[in-house]
mmCIF file of C-alpha atoms in Angstrom:
data_model
loop_
_atom_site.group_PDB
_atom_site.id
_atom_site.type_symbol
_atom_site.label_atom_id
_atom_site.label_comp_id
_atom_site.label_asym_id
_atom_site.label_seq_id
_atom_site.Cartn_x
_atom_site.Cartn_y
_atom_site.Cartn_z
ATOM 1 C CA GLU H 1 0.548 -88.761 206.702
ATOM 2 C CA ARG H 2 -2.430 -89.746 204.494
ATOM 3 C CA ALA H 3 -0.781 -93.106 203.824
ATOM 4 C CA LYS H 4 -0.620 -93.844 207.558
ATOM 5 C CA THR H 5 -4.311 -92.978 207.845
ATOM 6 C CA ILE H 6 -5.134 -95.334 204.966
ATOM 7 C CA MET H 7 -3.470 -98.284 206.674
ATOM 8 C CA ALA H 8 -5.053 -97.450 210.025
ATOM 9 C CA ASP H 9 -8.465 -97.351 208.361
ATOM 10 C CA LYS H 10 -7.775 -100.604 206.560
ATOM 11 C CA ARG H 11 -7.039 -102.323 209.867
ATOM 12 C CA LYS H 12 -10.133 -100.755 211.487
ATOM 13 C CA ALA H 13 -12.311 -101.823 208.545
ATOM 14 C CA ASP H 14 -11.082 -105.400 209.053
ATOM 15 C CA GLU H 15 -12.865 -105.304 212.403
ATOM 16 C CA ILE H 16 -16.050 -103.883 210.850
ATOM 17 C CA ASP H 17 -16.178 -105.817 207.592
ATOM 18 C CA ASP H 18 -13.962 -108.019 205.451
ATOM 19 C CA GLY H 19 -10.727 -106.120 205.086
ATOM 20 C CA ALA H 20 -11.189 -103.635 202.251
ATOM 21 C CA GLY H 21 -10.958 -100.481 204.343
ATOM 22 C CA PRO H 22 -11.566 -96.961 203.100
ATOM 23 C CA ALA H 23 -8.953 -94.891 201.306
ATOM 24 C CA SER H 24 -8.652 -92.305 204.063
ATOM 25 C CA SER H 25 -10.396 -91.189 207.207
ATOM 26 C CA LYS H 26 -10.580 -88.437 209.775
ATOM 27 C CA VAL H 27 -12.642 -90.555 212.154
ATOM 28 C CA LYS H 28 -11.030 -93.970 212.106
ATOM 29 C CA GLY H 29 -13.481 -96.838 212.138
ATOM 30 C CA GLU H 30 -16.384 -94.951 213.652
ATOM 31 C CA PRO H 31 -19.785 -95.577 212.082
ATOM 32 C CA ALA H 32 -21.151 -92.704 210.063
ATOM 33 C CA ALA H 33 -23.850 -90.749 211.885
ATOM 34 C CA GLU H 34 -26.507 -91.808 209.352
ATOM 35 C CA GLU H 35 -25.627 -95.444 209.944
ATOM 36 C CA ALA H 36 -25.831 -95.506 213.727
ATOM 37 C CA GLU H 37 -26.580 -98.885 215.213
ATOM 38 C CA GLY H 38 -30.198 -100.003 215.225
ATOM 39 C CA GLU H 39 -31.638 -97.144 213.159
ATOM 40 C CA GLY H 40 -33.966 -98.193 210.364
ATOM 41 C CA GLU H 41 -33.183 -101.884 210.600
ATOM 42 C CA GLU H 42 -35.801 -104.292 209.381
ATOM 43 C CA GLU H 43 -36.216 -107.516 211.280
ATOM 44 C CA GLY H 44 -33.836 -110.187 209.957
ATOM 45 C CA GLU H 45 -31.760 -107.635 208.007
ATOM 46 C CA GLU H 46 -28.147 -106.976 208.888
ATOM 47 C CA LYS H 47 -27.283 -103.274 208.911
ATOM 48 C CA VAL H 48 -24.153 -102.430 206.913
ATOM 49 C CA VAL H 49 -22.156 -99.713 208.648
ATOM 50 C CA GLY H 50 -20.169 -97.164 206.682
ATOM 51 C CA VAL H 51 -16.871 -95.732 207.848
ATOM 52 C CA GLN H 52 -16.457 -91.942 207.852
ATOM 53 C CA THR H 53 -13.521 -90.828 205.682
ATOM 54 C CA ASP H 54 -12.167 -87.377 204.969
ATOM 55 C CA ASP H 55 -13.939 -87.362 201.612
ATOM 56 C CA GLY H 56 -17.198 -89.126 202.492
ATOM 57 C CA ILE H 57 -18.463 -92.443 203.790
ATOM 58 C CA ALA H 58 -17.065 -95.798 202.665
ATOM 59 C CA PHE H 59 -18.607 -99.279 202.601
ATOM 60 C CA SER H 60 -16.536 -102.400 201.981
ATOM 61 C CA LEU H 61 -17.700 -104.669 199.138
ATOM 62 C CA GLY H 62 -14.937 -107.245 199.741
ATOM 63 C CA ASN H 63 -11.757 -108.071 197.814
ATOM 64 C CA LYS H 64 -10.426 -104.520 198.154
ATOM 65 C CA LYS H 65 -13.514 -103.031 196.520
ATOM 66 C CA LEU H 66 -15.250 -100.064 198.149
ATOM 67 C CA LEU H 67 -18.427 -98.117 197.621
ATOM 68 C CA ARG H 68 -17.827 -94.520 198.710
ATOM 69 C CA VAL H 69 -20.335 -91.700 198.947
ATOM 70 C CA ARG H 70 -18.266 -88.570 198.463
ATOM 71 C CA THR H 71 -18.336 -85.016 197.162
ATOM 72 C CA TRP H 72 -16.252 -83.875 194.204
ATOM 73 C CA LYS H 73 -16.498 -80.362 192.754
ATOM 74 C CA LYS H 74 -19.651 -79.742 194.840
ATOM 75 C CA MET H 75 -21.272 -82.848 193.330
ATOM 76 C CA VAL H 76 -22.290 -85.874 195.442
ATOM 77 C CA LEU H 77 -21.076 -89.088 193.829
ATOM 78 C CA VAL H 78 -21.426 -92.788 194.542
ATOM 79 C CA ASP H 79 -18.001 -94.204 193.719
ATOM 80 C CA ILE H 80 -17.491 -97.962 193.330
ATOM 81 C CA ARG H 81 -13.807 -98.661 192.954
ATOM 82 C CA GLU H 82 -11.146 -101.333 193.259
ATOM 83 C CA PHE H 83 -8.207 -100.501 195.529
ATOM 84 C CA TYR H 84 -4.696 -101.915 195.558
ATOM 85 C CA GLU H 85 -1.817 -102.078 198.007
ATOM 86 C CA ASP H 86 1.334 -100.268 196.907
ATOM 87 C CA LYS H 87 4.864 -101.448 197.720
ATOM 88 C CA ASN H 88 4.483 -99.982 201.227
ATOM 89 C CA GLU H 89 1.250 -101.976 201.723
ATOM 90 C CA GLU H 90 -0.792 -98.770 201.653
ATOM 91 C CA LEU H 91 -4.307 -98.961 200.215
ATOM 92 C CA LYS H 92 -4.716 -96.704 197.160
ATOM 93 C CA PRO H 93 -7.585 -96.218 194.674
ATOM 94 C CA GLY H 94 -7.108 -98.009 191.368
ATOM 95 C CA LYS H 95 -8.222 -97.132 187.844
ATOM 96 C CA LYS H 96 -10.961 -99.763 187.799
ATOM 97 C CA GLY H 97 -14.173 -98.238 189.023
ATOM 98 C CA ILE H 98 -17.081 -95.953 188.305
ATOM 99 C CA SER H 99 -18.458 -92.767 189.817
ATOM 100 C CA LEU H 100 -22.227 -92.369 189.573
ATOM 101 C CA THR H 101 -24.105 -89.097 189.921
ATOM 102 C CA LEU H 102 -27.142 -89.125 192.187
ATOM 103 C CA ASP H 103 -29.391 -89.341 189.087
ATOM 104 C CA GLN H 104 -27.482 -92.394 187.840
ATOM 105 C CA TRP H 105 -27.538 -93.937 191.319
ATOM 106 C CA GLY H 106 -31.308 -93.387 191.437
ATOM 107 C CA GLU H 107 -31.733 -95.174 188.100
ATOM 108 C CA LEU H 108 -29.623 -98.068 189.358
ATOM 109 C CA THR H 109 -31.638 -98.411 192.550
ATOM 110 C CA LYS H 110 -34.913 -98.301 190.561
ATOM 111 C CA ALA H 111 -33.603 -101.159 188.418
ATOM 112 C CA MET H 112 -32.506 -103.238 191.423
ATOM 113 C CA SER H 113 -35.561 -105.513 191.439
ATOM 114 C CA GLY H 114 -35.095 -106.316 187.751
ATOM 115 C CA ILE H 115 -31.380 -106.861 188.285
ATOM 116 C CA GLN H 116 -32.110 -109.311 191.126
ATOM 117 C CA ASP H 117 -34.527 -111.180 188.855
ATOM 118 C CA ALA H 118 -31.905 -111.351 186.072
ATOM 119 C CA ILE H 119 -29.317 -112.682 188.535
ATOM 120 C CA ALA H 120 -31.718 -115.365 189.745
ATOM 121 C CA GLN H 121 -32.502 -116.317 186.152
ATOM 122 C CA GLN H 122 -28.785 -116.627 185.282
ATOM 123 C CA GLU H 123 -28.091 -118.688 188.401
ATOM 124 C CA ALA H 124 -30.944 -121.062 187.494
ATOM 125 C CA GLU H 125 -29.452 -121.808 184.075
#
């Protein structure tokens, strides 16, 4: 049953993003409440919409990579993971990925400006 949900979500995510749908979902393809259309958008910025899943909210990063905000053992995690299709073409989480605690996520977001500068510097070389 979960496998059918995964494929349904994958197809729905194709319509929302670039084809790397969430691992599972109770509410197929519906934007998460926090990401409702038009809320908090800055002019000229495109709002990325997450898809509600049964274990959190998922955002496609392309090439079967997802960022999921989920809860595990009463701990909120930001999970960035690569997914694969099994022999039945069902999307499943792979071993490649990382789960960040909210403290680690906060440190990453604080460093974002410096990371953007480092990327620009590398691209200029």
